[in-house]
C-alpha positions as a LaTeX table, in Angstrom:
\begin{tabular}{lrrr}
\hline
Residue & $x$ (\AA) & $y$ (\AA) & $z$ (\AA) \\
\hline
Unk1 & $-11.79$ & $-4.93$ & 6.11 \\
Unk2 & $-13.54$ & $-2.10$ & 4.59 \\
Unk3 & $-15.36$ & $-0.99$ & 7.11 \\
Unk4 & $-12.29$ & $-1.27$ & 9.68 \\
Unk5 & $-10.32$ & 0.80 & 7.45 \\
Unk6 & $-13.22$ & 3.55 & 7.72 \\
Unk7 & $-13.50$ & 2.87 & 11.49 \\
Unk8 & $-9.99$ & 3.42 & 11.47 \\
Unk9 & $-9.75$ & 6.69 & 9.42 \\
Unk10 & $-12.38$ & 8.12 & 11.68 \\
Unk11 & $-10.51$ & 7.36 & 14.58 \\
Unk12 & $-7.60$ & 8.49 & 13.60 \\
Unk13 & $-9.06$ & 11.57 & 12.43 \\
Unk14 & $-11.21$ & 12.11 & 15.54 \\
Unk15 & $-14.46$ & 12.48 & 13.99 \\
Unk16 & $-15.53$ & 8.63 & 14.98 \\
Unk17 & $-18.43$ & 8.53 & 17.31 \\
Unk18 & $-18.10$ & 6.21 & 20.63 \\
Unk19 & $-20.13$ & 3.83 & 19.37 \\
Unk20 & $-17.39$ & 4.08 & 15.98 \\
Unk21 & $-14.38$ & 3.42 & 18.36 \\
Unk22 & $-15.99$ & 0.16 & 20.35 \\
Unk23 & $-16.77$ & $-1.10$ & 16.40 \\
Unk24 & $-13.66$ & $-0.69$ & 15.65 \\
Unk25 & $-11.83$ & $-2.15$ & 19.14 \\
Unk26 & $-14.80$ & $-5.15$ & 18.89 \\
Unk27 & $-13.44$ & $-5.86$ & 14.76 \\
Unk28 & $-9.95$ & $-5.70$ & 15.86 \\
Unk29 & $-10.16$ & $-7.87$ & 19.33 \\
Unk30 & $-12.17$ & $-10.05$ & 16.73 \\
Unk31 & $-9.38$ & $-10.20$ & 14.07 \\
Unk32 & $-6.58$ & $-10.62$ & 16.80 \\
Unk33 & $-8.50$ & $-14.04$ & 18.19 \\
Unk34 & $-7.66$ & $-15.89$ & 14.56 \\
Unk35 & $-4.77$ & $-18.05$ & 15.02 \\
Unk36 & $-2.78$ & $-19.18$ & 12.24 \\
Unk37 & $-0.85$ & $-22.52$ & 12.03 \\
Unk38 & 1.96 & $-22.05$ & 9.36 \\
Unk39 & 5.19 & $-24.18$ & 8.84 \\
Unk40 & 7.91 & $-23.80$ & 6.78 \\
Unk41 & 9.07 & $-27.04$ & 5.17 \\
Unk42 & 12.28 & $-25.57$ & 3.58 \\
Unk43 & 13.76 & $-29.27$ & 2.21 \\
Unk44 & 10.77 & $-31.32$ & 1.25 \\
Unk45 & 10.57 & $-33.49$ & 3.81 \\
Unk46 & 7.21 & $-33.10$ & 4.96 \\
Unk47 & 8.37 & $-32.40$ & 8.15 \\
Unk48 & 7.69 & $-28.64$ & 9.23 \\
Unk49 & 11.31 & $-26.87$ & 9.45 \\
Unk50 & 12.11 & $-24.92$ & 12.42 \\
Unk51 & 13.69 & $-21.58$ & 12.86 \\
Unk52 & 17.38 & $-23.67$ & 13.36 \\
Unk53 & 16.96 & $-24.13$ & 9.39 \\
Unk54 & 17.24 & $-20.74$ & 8.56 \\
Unk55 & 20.56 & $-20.42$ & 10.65 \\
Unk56 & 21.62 & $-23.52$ & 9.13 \\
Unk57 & 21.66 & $-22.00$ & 5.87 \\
Unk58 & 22.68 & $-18.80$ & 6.78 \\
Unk59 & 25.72 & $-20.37$ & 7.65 \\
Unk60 & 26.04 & $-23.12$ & 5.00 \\
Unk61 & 25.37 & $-20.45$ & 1.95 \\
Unk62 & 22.63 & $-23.19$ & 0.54 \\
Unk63 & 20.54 & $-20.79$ & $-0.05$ \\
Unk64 & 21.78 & $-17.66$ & $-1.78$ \\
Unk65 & 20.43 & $-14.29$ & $-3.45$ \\
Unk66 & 20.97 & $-15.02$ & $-7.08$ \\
Unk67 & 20.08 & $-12.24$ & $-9.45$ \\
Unk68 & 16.73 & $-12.50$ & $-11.44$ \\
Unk69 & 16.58 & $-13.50$ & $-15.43$ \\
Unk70 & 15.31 & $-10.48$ & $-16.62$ \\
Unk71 & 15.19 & $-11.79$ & $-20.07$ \\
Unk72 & 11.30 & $-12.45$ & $-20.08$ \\
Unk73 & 10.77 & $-9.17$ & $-18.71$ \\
Unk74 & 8.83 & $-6.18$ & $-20.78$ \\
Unk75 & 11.81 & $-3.23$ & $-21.55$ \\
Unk76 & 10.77 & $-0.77$ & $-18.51$ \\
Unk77 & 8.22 & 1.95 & $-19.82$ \\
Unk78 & 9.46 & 5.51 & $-21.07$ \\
Unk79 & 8.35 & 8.53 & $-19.48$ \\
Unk80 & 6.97 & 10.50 & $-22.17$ \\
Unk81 & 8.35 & 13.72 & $-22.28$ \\
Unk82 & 6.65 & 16.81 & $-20.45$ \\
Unk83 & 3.77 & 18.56 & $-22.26$ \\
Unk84 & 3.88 & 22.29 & $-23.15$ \\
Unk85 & 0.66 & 24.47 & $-21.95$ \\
Unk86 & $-0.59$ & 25.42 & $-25.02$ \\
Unk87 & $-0.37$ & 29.49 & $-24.83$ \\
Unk88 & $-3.98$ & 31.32 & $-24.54$ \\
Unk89 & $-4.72$ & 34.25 & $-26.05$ \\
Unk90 & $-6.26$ & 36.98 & $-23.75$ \\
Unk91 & $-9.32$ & 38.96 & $-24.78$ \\
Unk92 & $-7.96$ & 42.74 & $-25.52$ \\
Unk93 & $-8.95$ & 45.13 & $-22.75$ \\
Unk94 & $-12.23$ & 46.83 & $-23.55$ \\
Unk95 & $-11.79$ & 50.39 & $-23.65$ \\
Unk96 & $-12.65$ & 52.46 & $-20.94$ \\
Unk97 & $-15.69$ & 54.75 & $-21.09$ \\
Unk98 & $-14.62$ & 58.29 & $-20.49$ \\
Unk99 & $-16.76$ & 60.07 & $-17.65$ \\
\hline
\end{tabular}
């Protein structure tokens, strides 16, 4: 992934040599061939669910947005208050030499 991501910049950039731009096409063409096989199995029936469920509850309001217990959560961070520059002195002028 690495190394796509600095194909990628390159390209995008347009700094990537041809040889950069078919690496890049060959690792995604690569990446695009891996299938996944995923399932939902939304009741626990060991039967993989299919899209019909999520409409089905949708409609039926089983499954709802509830709000989170916070109450094991850390208090949110402070921002700590802006720091003043501290004020430097400037060296005094040296004096000019008179011609």
């Amino acid at each position: 992934m690495k190394r796509l991501i600095m194909l990628h910049t390159k390209t995008t950039g347009g700094f990537a040599t041809e040889k950069e731009r078919d690496e890049r096409e060959m690792i995604l063409n690569a990446l695009n061939e891996i299938k996944l096989d995923l399932g939902f199995d939304c009741n626990m029936d060991g039967v993989p669910d299919t899209v019909a469920i999520f409409a089905q509850s949708a409609e039926t309001a089983c499954c709802r947005l509830v709000p989170a217990d916070t109450s094991r959560r850390a208090a949110p961070k402070k921002k700590a208050a802006p720091r003043k520059k501290p004020t430097t002195r400037r060296k005094p002028a040296a004096p000019r030499r008179k011609k």
